[in-house]
CSV table of C-alpha atoms in Angstrom, one decimal:
chain,number,residue,atom,x,y,z
A,23,UNK,CA,115.7,186.4,37.2
A,24,UNK,CA,112.9,183.8,37.8
A,25,UNK,CA,113.6,180.6,39.6
A,26,UNK,CA,113.6,177.6,37.3
A,27,UNK,CA,110.6,175.4,37.7
A,28,UNK,CA,110.8,172.7,40.4
A,29,UNK,CA,114.4,173.7,41.4
A,30,UNK,CA,113.3,173.9,45.0
A,31,UNK,CA,111.2,171.0,46.4
A,32,UNK,CA,109.4,170.6,49.7
A,33,UNK,CA,110.8,167.9,52.0
A,34,UNK,CA,109.0,164.6,52.0
A,35,UNK,CA,109.4,161.0,52.7
A,36,UNK,CA,111.4,160.4,49.5
A,37,UNK,CA,114.1,162.8,50.8
A,38,UNK,CA,114.5,161.3,54.3
A,39,UNK,CA,118.0,160.0,53.4
A,40,UNK,CA,119.2,163.6,53.1
A,41,UNK,CA,118.5,164.3,56.8
A,42,UNK,CA,121.4,162.2,58.0
A,43,UNK,CA,125.1,161.7,57.3
A,44,UNK,CA,127.7,159.1,58.3
A,45,UNK,CA,127.7,160.5,61.9
A,46,UNK,CA,124.2,159.0,62.2
A,47,UNK,CA,123.1,162.4,63.5
A,48,UNK,CA,119.6,163.2,62.2
A,49,UNK,CA,118.2,166.6,61.4
A,50,UNK,CA,115.2,168.3,59.8
A,51,UNK,CA,114.5,170.7,56.9
A,52,UNK,CA,111.7,172.4,55.0
A,53,UNK,CA,113.0,172.2,51.5
A,54,UNK,CA,115.8,170.7,49.3
A,55,UNK,CA,117.3,171.4,45.9
A,56,UNK,CA,119.8,169.6,43.6
A,57,UNK,CA,121.4,172.4,41.4
A,58,UNK,CA,123.2,171.3,38.3
A,59,UNK,CA,125.2,174.5,37.7
A,60,UNK,CA,126.8,177.5,39.3
A,61,UNK,CA,123.9,179.7,38.0
A,62,UNK,CA,121.3,177.5,39.7
A,63,UNK,CA,123.3,177.7,43.0
A,64,UNK,CA,123.3,181.4,42.8
A,65,UNK,CA,119.6,181.6,42.0
A,66,UNK,CA,118.7,179.4,45.0
A,67,UNK,CA,121.0,181.4,47.4
A,68,UNK,CA,119.4,184.7,46.3
A,69,UNK,CA,116.0,183.4,47.0
A,70,UNK,CA,117.0,181.9,50.4
A,71,UNK,CA,118.6,185.2,51.4
A,72,UNK,CA,115.5,187.2,50.4
A,73,UNK,CA,113.4,184.9,52.6
A,74,UNK,CA,116.1,184.8,55.3
A,75,UNK,CA,116.1,181.0,55.1
A,76,UNK,CA,119.2,179.2,56.4
A,77,UNK,CA,121.0,176.8,54.0
A,78,UNK,CA,122.9,173.6,54.7
A,79,UNK,CA,125.4,172.5,52.0
A,80,UNK,CA,125.5,168.8,51.2
A,81,UNK,CA,127.9,166.8,49.1
A,82,UNK,CA,128.5,163.0,49.5
A,83,UNK,CA,127.2,163.0,53.2
A,84,UNK,CA,130.3,161.1,54.2
A,85,UNK,CA,131.2,163.4,57.1
A,86,UNK,CA,131.1,162.2,60.7
A,87,UNK,CA,130.5,165.4,62.6
A,88,UNK,CA,127.0,166.3,61.3
A,89,UNK,CA,128.2,169.2,59.2
A,90,UNK,CA,125.9,168.4,56.3
A,91,UNK,CA,122.9,167.6,58.5
A,92,UNK,CA,120.3,170.4,58.4
A,93,UNK,CA,118.8,172.2,61.4
A,94,UNK,CA,115.8,173.5,59.6
A,95,UNK,CA,115.7,175.6,56.4
A,96,UNK,CA,116.9,174.5,53.0
A,97,UNK,CA,119.3,171.7,51.9
A,98,UNK,CA,121.5,172.6,49.0
A,99,UNK,CA,122.7,169.2,47.7
A,100,UNK,CA,125.5,169.4,45.2
A,101,UNK,CA,125.6,165.7,44.1
A,102,UNK,CA,124.5,166.7,40.5
A,103,UNK,CA,127.3,169.1,40.1
A,104,UNK,CA,129.8,166.4,39.3
A,105,UNK,CA,131.4,167.3,36.0
A,106,UNK,CA,134.9,168.1,34.8
A,107,UNK,CA,134.8,171.7,33.6
A,108,UNK,CA,138.3,172.3,32.2
A,109,UNK,CA,141.9,171.1,32.3
A,110,UNK,CA,145.3,172.6,31.4
A,111,UNK,CA,148.8,171.3,30.7
A,112,UNK,CA,151.2,174.1,31.4
A,113,UNK,CA,154.5,174.7,29.6
A,114,UNK,CA,156.2,174.1,32.9
A,115,UNK,CA,154.9,170.5,32.9
A,116,UNK,CA,152.2,171.1,35.6
A,117,UNK,CA,148.7,169.7,35.0
A,118,UNK,CA,145.5,171.2,36.4
A,119,UNK,CA,141.9,170.0,36.3
A,120,UNK,CA,138.9,172.1,37.2
A,121,UNK,CA,135.9,170.2,38.6
A,122,UNK,CA,132.5,170.9,40.1
A,123,UNK,CA,132.3,170.3,43.9
A,124,UNK,CA,130.0,167.3,43.8
A,125,UNK,CA,132.4,165.0,41.9
A,126,UNK,CA,133.2,162.0,44.1
A,127,UNK,CA,136.9,161.1,44.5
A,128,UNK,CA,136.4,157.7,42.7
A,129,UNK,CA,135.0,159.5,39.7
A,130,UNK,CA,137.7,162.1,39.8
A,131,UNK,CA,140.3,159.3,39.6
A,132,UNK,CA,138.6,157.9,36.5
A,133,UNK,CA,138.4,161.2,34.8
A,134,UNK,CA,142.1,161.9,35.5
A,135,UNK,CA,143.0,158.5,34.0
A,136,UNK,CA,140.8,159.2,31.0
A,137,UNK,CA,142.3,162.6,30.3
A,138,UNK,CA,145.9,162.2,31.4
A,139,UNK,CA,146.5,158.4,31.1
A,140,UNK,CA,149.8,158.9,29.2
A,141,UNK,CA,151.1,161.6,31.7
A,142,UNK,CA,150.5,159.2,34.6
A,143,UNK,CA,149.4,161.8,37.1
A,144,UNK,CA,146.9,161.8,40.1
A,145,UNK,CA,145.5,164.0,42.8
A,146,UNK,CA,147.4,163.0,45.9
A,147,UNK,CA,144.5,163.8,48.3
A,148,UNK,CA,143.1,160.4,49.3
A,149,UNK,CA,140.7,160.1,52.2
A,150,UNK,CA,139.8,156.4,52.7
A,151,UNK,CA,136.2,157.1,51.7
A,152,UNK,CA,136.2,157.3,47.9
A,153,UNK,CA,132.6,158.4,47.7
A,154,UNK,CA,133.6,161.7,49.4
A,155,UNK,CA,133.3,164.7,47.1
A,156,UNK,CA,136.0,167.2,46.1
A,157,UNK,CA,133.9,170.0,47.6
A,158,UNK,CA,133.6,168.1,50.9
A,159,UNK,CA,137.4,167.5,51.0
A,160,UNK,CA,138.0,171.2,50.4
A,161,UNK,CA,135.5,172.2,53.1
A,162,UNK,CA,137.1,170.1,55.8
A,163,UNK,CA,140.7,170.0,54.6
A,164,UNK,CA,140.6,166.2,54.7
A,165,UNK,CA,143.7,164.4,53.5
A,166,UNK,CA,143.6,160.8,54.5
A,167,UNK,CA,146.5,158.4,55.3
A,168,UNK,CA,148.9,159.6,52.7
A,169,UNK,CA,149.0,163.0,54.2
A,170,UNK,CA,152.2,161.8,55.9
A,171,UNK,CA,154.1,162.1,52.7
A,172,UNK,CA,152.1,164.5,50.5
A,173,UNK,CA,151.1,167.0,53.2
A,174,UNK,CA,148.1,169.2,53.5
A,175,UNK,CA,145.3,168.8,50.9
A,176,UNK,CA,145.0,172.6,50.5
A,177,UNK,CA,148.3,172.9,48.6
A,178,UNK,CA,146.8,170.8,45.8
A,179,UNK,CA,143.9,173.2,45.3
A,180,UNK,CA,145.0,176.0,43.0
A,181,UNK,CA,141.8,178.0,42.5
A,182,UNK,CA,138.2,178.1,43.8
A,183,UNK,CA,135.0,179.8,42.7
A,184,UNK,CA,132.6,180.4,45.6
A,185,UNK,CA,129.0,181.6,45.7
A,186,UNK,CA,128.5,183.8,48.8
A,187,UNK,CA,125.3,183.8,50.8
A,188,UNK,CA,123.6,186.3,48.5
A,189,UNK,CA,124.5,184.5,45.3
A,190,UNK,CA,127.6,186.7,44.5
A,191,UNK,CA,130.5,184.9,43.0
A,192,UNK,CA,134.1,185.4,44.2
A,193,UNK,CA,137.2,183.7,42.9
A,194,UNK,CA,140.5,183.0,44.6
A,195,UNK,CA,143.8,182.0,42.8
A,196,UNK,CA,146.7,180.7,44.9
A,197,UNK,CA,149.1,182.7,42.8
A,198,UNK,CA,147.4,185.9,43.7
A,199,UNK,CA,145.4,185.3,46.9
A,200,UNK,CA,147.1,182.4,48.6
A,201,UNK,CA,146.3,183.7,52.1
A,202,UNK,CA,142.6,184.2,51.4
A,203,UNK,CA,142.4,180.9,49.6
A,204,UNK,CA,143.9,179.1,52.6
A,205,UNK,CA,141.5,180.8,55.0
A,206,UNK,CA,138.5,179.5,53.1
A,207,UNK,CA,139.7,175.9,52.7
A,208,UNK,CA,138.7,173.9,55.8
A,209,UNK,CA,136.0,176.5,56.8
A,210,UNK,CA,133.3,173.9,56.6
A,211,UNK,CA,131.1,175.9,54.1
A,212,UNK,CA,130.5,178.8,56.6
A,213,UNK,CA,131.4,181.5,54.0
A,214,UNK,CA,129.7,180.1,50.9
A,215,UNK,CA,129.4,177.3,48.4
A,216,UNK,CA,132.4,176.2,46.3
A,217,UNK,CA,131.1,176.0,42.7
A,218,UNK,CA,134.3,175.1,40.9
A,219,UNK,CA,137.8,173.9,42.1
A,220,UNK,CA,141.0,173.8,40.2
A,221,UNK,CA,143.2,170.9,41.4
A,222,UNK,CA,146.9,170.5,40.9
A,223,UNK,CA,147.8,167.0,39.8
A,224,UNK,CA,151.2,165.4,40.5
A,225,UNK,CA,153.2,162.6,38.9
A,226,UNK,CA,152.3,159.1,40.0
A,227,UNK,CA,155.1,157.1,41.6
A,228,UNK,CA,156.7,154.5,39.4
A,229,UNK,CA,155.4,151.7,41.6
A,230,UNK,CA,153.7,151.2,45.0
A,231,UNK,CA,154.1,148.4,47.6
A,232,UNK,CA,151.9,147.8,50.6
A,233,UNK,CA,153.2,145.9,53.8
A,234,UNK,CA,151.2,144.9,56.9
A,235,UNK,CA,153.1,143.9,60.0
A,236,UNK,CA,151.3,142.1,62.8
A,237,UNK,CA,152.3,142.1,66.5
A,238,UNK,CA,151.2,139.8,69.3
A,239,UNK,CA,152.1,142.4,72.0
A,240,UNK,CA,150.9,146.0,71.8
A,241,UNK,CA,154.0,147.2,73.6
A,242,UNK,CA,156.3,145.8,70.9
A,243,UNK,CA,154.0,147.4,68.2
A,244,UNK,CA,154.3,150.7,70.0
A,245,UNK,CA,158.1,150.5,70.3
A,246,UNK,CA,158.3,149.6,66.6
A,247,UNK,CA,156.1,152.7,65.8
A,248,UNK,CA,158.4,155.0,67.8
A,249,UNK,CA,161.4,153.6,65.9
A,250,UNK,CA,159.6,154.0,62.6
A,251,UNK,CA,158.7,157.6,63.4
A,252,UNK,CA,162.2,158.4,64.6
A,253,UNK,CA,163.8,157.8,61.2
A,254,UNK,CA,163.4,159.3,57.7
A,255,UNK,CA,162.4,156.4,55.4
A,256,UNK,CA,163.6,157.4,51.9
A,257,UNK,CA,166.5,156.9,49.6
A,258,UNK,CA,167.3,158.2,46.1
A,259,UNK,CA,164.3,156.8,44.3
A,260,UNK,CA,161.9,155.5,47.0
A,261,UNK,CA,160.1,156.6,50.1
A,262,UNK,CA,157.6,155.6,52.8
A,263,UNK,CA,154.4,157.4,51.9
A,264,UNK,CA,151.9,156.0,54.5
A,265,UNK,CA,152.0,154.8,58.1
A,266,UNK,CA,148.7,153.5,59.6
A,267,UNK,CA,147.8,151.7,62.8
A,268,UNK,CA,144.8,149.3,63.6
A,269,UNK,CA,144.3,147.8,67.0
A,270,UNK,CA,143.0,144.4,68.0
A,271,UNK,CA,139.4,145.6,68.4
A,272,UNK,CA,139.4,147.3,64.9
A,273,UNK,CA,140.7,144.1,63.3
A,274,UNK,CA,138.0,142.0,65.0
A,275,UNK,CA,135.3,144.4,63.7
A,276,UNK,CA,136.6,144.1,60.2
A,277,UNK,CA,136.9,140.3,60.4
A,278,UNK,CA,133.3,140.0,61.5
A,279,UNK,CA,132.2,141.9,58.3
A,280,UNK,CA,134.9,140.7,56.0
A,281,UNK,CA,132.7,138.3,53.9
A,282,UNK,CA,130.3,141.2,53.2
A,283,UNK,CA,133.2,143.3,51.8
A,284,UNK,CA,134.1,142.1,48.3
A,285,UNK,CA,137.4,144.1,48.1
A,286,UNK,CA,139.0,142.4,51.1
A,287,UNK,CA,137.3,139.0,51.0
A,288,UNK,CA,140.4,137.4,49.3
A,289,UNK,CA,142.8,138.6,52.0
A,290,UNK,CA,143.8,136.0,54.6
A,291,UNK,CA,142.1,136.0,58.0
A,292,UNK,CA,144.1,137.8,60.8
A,293,UNK,CA,145.1,135.5,63.7
A,294,UNK,CA,143.2,136.3,66.8
A,295,UNK,CA,146.4,136.3,68.9
A,296,UNK,CA,147.6,139.5,67.2
A,297,UNK,CA,147.2,142.7,69.3
A,298,UNK,CA,147.4,145.0,66.3
A,299,UNK,CA,148.9,145.8,62.9
A,300,UNK,CA,150.9,148.5,61.2
A,301,UNK,CA,150.1,149.2,57.5
A,302,UNK,CA,152.8,150.9,55.4
A,303,UNK,CA,153.1,151.9,51.8
A,304,UNK,CA,156.2,152.5,49.8
A,305,UNK,CA,156.5,154.4,46.5
A,306,UNK,CA,159.2,154.7,43.9
A,307,UNK,CA,161.4,152.4,41.8
A,308,UNK,CA,161.2,148.6,42.6
A,309,UNK,CA,165.0,148.3,43.3
A,310,UNK,CA,165.0,151.2,45.8
A,311,UNK,CA,161.8,150.1,47.5
A,312,UNK,CA,163.3,146.6,47.9
A,313,UNK,CA,166.1,148.2,50.0
A,314,UNK,CA,163.6,150.1,52.2
A,315,UNK,CA,161.4,147.0,52.5
A,316,UNK,CA,164.3,144.9,53.7
A,317,UNK,CA,165.2,147.5,56.4
A,318,UNK,CA,161.5,147.7,57.5
A,319,UNK,CA,161.3,143.9,57.7
A,320,UNK,CA,164.4,143.8,59.8
A,321,UNK,CA,163.2,146.6,62.2
A,322,UNK,CA,159.8,144.8,62.5
A,323,UNK,CA,161.5,141.5,63.4
A,324,UNK,CA,163.6,143.2,66.0
A,325,UNK,CA,160.3,144.3,67.7
A,326,UNK,CA,158.6,141.0,67.7
A,327,UNK,CA,156.8,140.9,64.3
A,328,UNK,CA,157.2,137.7,62.3
A,329,UNK,CA,158.1,138.5,58.7
A,330,UNK,CA,156.6,135.2,57.6
A,331,UNK,CA,153.1,136.3,58.5
A,332,UNK,CA,153.4,139.8,57.1
A,333,UNK,CA,151.3,140.8,54.1
A,334,UNK,CA,153.2,142.3,51.2
A,335,UNK,CA,151.6,143.2,47.9
A,336,UNK,CA,152.9,145.2,45.0
A,337,UNK,CA,151.3,147.2,42.2
A,338,UNK,CA,148.3,149.6,42.3
A,339,UNK,CA,145.6,147.0,41.9
A,340,UNK,CA,147.0,144.7,44.6
A,341,UNK,CA,147.7,147.5,47.0
A,342,UNK,CA,144.1,148.6,46.6
A,343,UNK,CA,143.1,145.5,48.6
A,344,UNK,CA,145.2,146.6,51.6
A,345,UNK,CA,143.8,150.2,51.3
A,346,UNK,CA,140.3,148.6,51.3
A,347,UNK,CA,141.2,146.8,54.5
A,348,UNK,CA,142.2,150.1,56.1
A,349,UNK,CA,139.0,151.7,54.9
A,350,UNK,CA,137.0,148.9,56.3
A,351,UNK,CA,138.1,150.1,59.8
A,352,UNK,CA,136.1,153.3,59.4
A,353,UNK,CA,133.3,151.6,57.6
A,354,UNK,CA,133.0,148.9,60.3
A,355,UNK,CA,133.0,151.6,63.0
A,356,UNK,CA,130.2,153.4,61.3
A,357,UNK,CA,128.1,150.3,61.0
A,358,UNK,CA,128.7,149.6,64.7
A,359,UNK,CA,127.3,153.0,65.6
A,360,UNK,CA,124.3,152.4,63.4
A,361,UNK,CA,123.6,149.1,65.2
A,362,UNK,CA,123.8,150.7,68.6
A,363,UNK,CA,121.4,153.4,67.4
A,364,UNK,CA,118.7,150.8,67.0
A,365,UNK,CA,118.5,150.4,70.8
A,366,UNK,CA,119.4,154.0,71.6
A,367,UNK,CA,118.4,156.5,68.9
A,368,UNK,CA,120.3,159.4,70.6
A,369,UNK,CA,123.7,157.7,69.8
A,370,UNK,CA,125.9,159.2,67.1
A,371,UNK,CA,129.4,158.8,65.9
A,372,UNK,CA,132.0,159.8,68.5
A,373,UNK,CA,135.7,159.6,67.8
A,374,UNK,CA,138.9,161.6,68.4
A,375,UNK,CA,140.5,163.7,65.6
A,376,UNK,CA,143.2,165.3,67.7
A,377,UNK,CA,146.7,165.9,66.6
A,378,UNK,CA,149.2,165.4,69.5
A,379,UNK,CA,152.3,167.0,67.9
A,380,UNK,CA,154.6,166.4,70.9
A,381,UNK,CA,153.8,162.9,72.1
A,382,UNK,CA,155.5,159.7,71.0
A,383,UNK,CA,153.1,157.1,69.7
A,384,UNK,CA,153.8,154.7,72.5
A,385,UNK,CA,153.1,157.3,75.2
A,386,UNK,CA,149.9,158.4,73.4
A,387,UNK,CA,148.6,154.8,73.0
A,388,UNK,CA,149.4,154.1,76.7
A,389,UNK,CA,147.5,157.2,77.7
A,390,UNK,CA,144.4,156.1,75.7
A,391,UNK,CA,144.6,152.6,77.0
A,392,UNK,CA,144.7,153.8,80.6
A,393,UNK,CA,141.8,156.1,80.0
A,394,UNK,CA,139.7,153.4,78.3
A,395,UNK,CA,140.4,150.9,81.0
A,396,UNK,CA,138.5,153.2,83.5
A,397,UNK,CA,135.3,153.0,81.5
A,398,UNK,CA,133.0,150.2,80.3
A,399,UNK,CA,132.5,151.9,76.9
A,400,UNK,CA,133.7,149.7,74.1
A,401,UNK,CA,136.1,151.2,71.6
A,402,UNK,CA,138.3,150.7,68.5
A,403,UNK,CA,141.5,152.6,67.8
A,404,UNK,CA,143.0,153.2,64.4
A,405,UNK,CA,144.6,156.1,62.5
A,406,UNK,CA,147.8,157.8,61.4
A,407,UNK,CA,151.1,157.1,63.2
A,408,UNK,CA,152.5,160.5,62.5
A,409,UNK,CA,151.8,163.4,64.9
A,410,UNK,CA,149.7,161.2,67.2
A,411,UNK,CA,146.7,161.5,64.9
A,412,UNK,CA,144.7,158.5,66.1
A,413,UNK,CA,141.0,158.0,65.8
A,414,UNK,CA,139.7,156.5,69.1
A,415,UNK,CA,136.1,155.4,68.2
A,416,UNK,CA,133.8,155.1,71.2
A,417,UNK,CA,130.7,152.9,71.0
A,418,UNK,CA,128.3,153.8,73.8
A,419,UNK,CA,125.2,151.6,74.1
A,420,UNK,CA,123.1,153.6,76.4
A,421,UNK,CA,122.2,157.3,76.8
A,422,UNK,CA,124.3,157.4,80.0
A,423,UNK,CA,127.3,155.9,78.3
A,424,UNK,CA,126.8,158.4,75.4
A,425,UNK,CA,127.1,161.3,77.8
A,426,UNK,CA,130.1,159.8,79.4
A,427,UNK,CA,131.8,159.3,76.0
A,428,UNK,CA,131.2,163.0,75.2
A,429,UNK,CA,132.8,164.0,78.5
A,430,UNK,CA,135.8,161.8,77.7
A,431,UNK,CA,136.3,163.4,74.4
A,432,UNK,CA,136.2,166.8,75.9
A,433,UNK,CA,138.7,165.9,78.6
A,434,UNK,CA,141.1,164.4,76.0
A,435,UNK,CA,140.7,167.4,73.8
A,436,UNK,CA,141.6,169.7,76.7
A,437,UNK,CA,144.7,167.5,77.5
A,438,UNK,CA,145.7,167.7,73.8
A,439,UNK,CA,145.4,171.5,73.6
A,440,UNK,CA,147.2,171.9,76.9
A,441,UNK,CA,150.2,170.2,75.2
A,442,UNK,CA,150.0,172.5,72.2
A,443,UNK,CA,148.2,170.0,70.1
A,444,UNK,CA,145.2,170.6,67.9
A,445,UNK,CA,141.6,169.7,68.9
A,446,UNK,CA,140.5,169.6,65.2
A,447,UNK,CA,142.3,167.5,62.6
A,448,UNK,CA,140.7,166.4,59.3
A,449,UNK,CA,137.1,165.7,60.2
A,450,UNK,CA,135.9,169.2,61.0
A,451,UNK,CA,133.7,170.4,63.9
A,452,UNK,CA,130.2,170.4,62.4
A,453,UNK,CA,127.3,170.3,64.8
A,454,UNK,CA,128.3,167.2,66.8
A,455,UNK,CA,131.7,168.4,68.1
A,456,UNK,CA,130.8,172.1,68.5
A,457,UNK,CA,129.6,171.5,72.1
A,458,UNK,CA,132.3,169.0,73.0
A,459,UNK,CA,135.1,171.2,71.7
A,460,UNK,CA,133.7,174.6,72.6
A,461,UNK,CA,136.5,177.1,73.5
A,462,UNK,CA,139.2,174.7,72.4
A,463,UNK,CA,139.8,176.0,68.9
A,464,UNK,CA,139.8,179.8,69.4
A,465,UNK,CA,142.0,180.6,66.4
A,466,UNK,CA,139.7,178.6,64.1
A,467,UNK,CA,136.6,180.1,65.7
A,468,UNK,CA,137.9,183.7,65.3
A,469,UNK,CA,138.7,183.1,61.6
A,470,UNK,CA,135.3,181.6,61.0
A,471,UNK,CA,133.6,184.7,62.6
A,472,UNK,CA,135.7,187.1,60.6
A,473,UNK,CA,134.9,185.4,57.3
A,474,UNK,CA,131.2,185.0,58.3
A,475,UNK,CA,130.9,188.8,58.8
A,476,UNK,CA,132.6,189.3,55.4
A,477,UNK,CA,130.7,186.8,53.3
A,478,UNK,CA,127.6,185.8,55.3
A,479,UNK,CA,126.7,188.5,57.8
A,480,UNK,CA,123.2,187.2,58.2
A,481,UNK,CA,124.5,183.8,59.3
A,482,UNK,CA,122.6,181.8,56.7
A,483,UNK,CA,125.2,179.3,55.5
A,484,UNK,CA,125.6,176.1,57.4
A,485,UNK,CA,124.1,177.6,60.5
A,486,UNK,CA,124.8,175.8,63.7
A,487,UNK,CA,128.1,174.4,62.4
A,488,UNK,CA,131.3,175.3,64.2
A,489,UNK,CA,129.9,178.5,65.7
A,490,UNK,CA,127.1,179.6,67.9
A,491,UNK,CA,125.0,182.3,66.1
A,492,UNK,CA,125.7,185.8,67.1
A,493,UNK,CA,122.5,187.6,68.1
């Protein structure tokens, strides 16, 4: 089959933006394509394999580990594969929607509302970056803050179609190939290109509330968090669905950029005396949520948080403002990295993505504070209360500080793994963390190698991500 005219283009100045992602890591490539169908993806892959040209898969470029940044070869950008392909309402009541990999989460949300507005369903995989694509989410197993209640993102992916390195199509259905499907999700595109994904939608909660508690002392915030984590927050028709932490430095970063962020401009300014905040979401019936909210207010007050200064909003539209504030943490951190790069171009995004299963929040936060106190590198800490899944963002300003920050991340990862934690959470490994985390994710590495040999023996797909190439 002949290649469609102009499907592959040489890299030039107009494609410079495709050499970088949110990690601020910059790469290089010889050519780029923007396929609009599975057939075109397969054509491109066949040609690349014939020429033994490595391929880097790109979606929304929202990743922060350099996974979508090319190291030579060809860029396969999936942003034009952004359609809904099919949907199904089962007799059991379950609803599925099949989409192309390049559809952004914000567009998926609109399509679900358009198609199933009366059914009131949604896809409960919600990373804070709404411009992230479904394919990117599947490739990294990203979940976002509400993973606390809804669990792993992979359980909401029922089927995938994948183009292998040679352009062959394979299909995996959870009902028939659950183990194989699970092994491919979170593999960071090492085996092939997802060309279609069938998503399982779930019923929307009757209502949603958002509450932000502020604390003047970090020790009281940490004790509150331990008490929060030590109890199951649900009753007959309501539950706590999200538990997030933002420290003083994170709040200050957001405050400095607040007027440039339309979604959070209306929110009150945060008092500079506060050492941090806890953001919670409740879902369910209003009456039952009111009971939970009253208990939460009481617990927060017992740990030094003034209920009169708490933010409390109800309804999807209002709660979106608080979600935007939480997303502003990541956005502000990325902008901070970009600013530091102007003086030191070698600097990239550096942050933790470790899961410390065994540590209480207060002990983990104390550990990080003691470690950060021994360095001059500036930082901001935010993330998920559950499982010690905090994102410690480091902001080195010089090349020497950058190297020190990389060493810190490796040391922390070693400590985490020694306590049976996980060195890789929801961000992936990509190119940036491959060296930092080398040897600390053996099970993941072995699985990647096994599937590479099966689907991409010539090591063409996302070369340099996660693994070192086998000679």
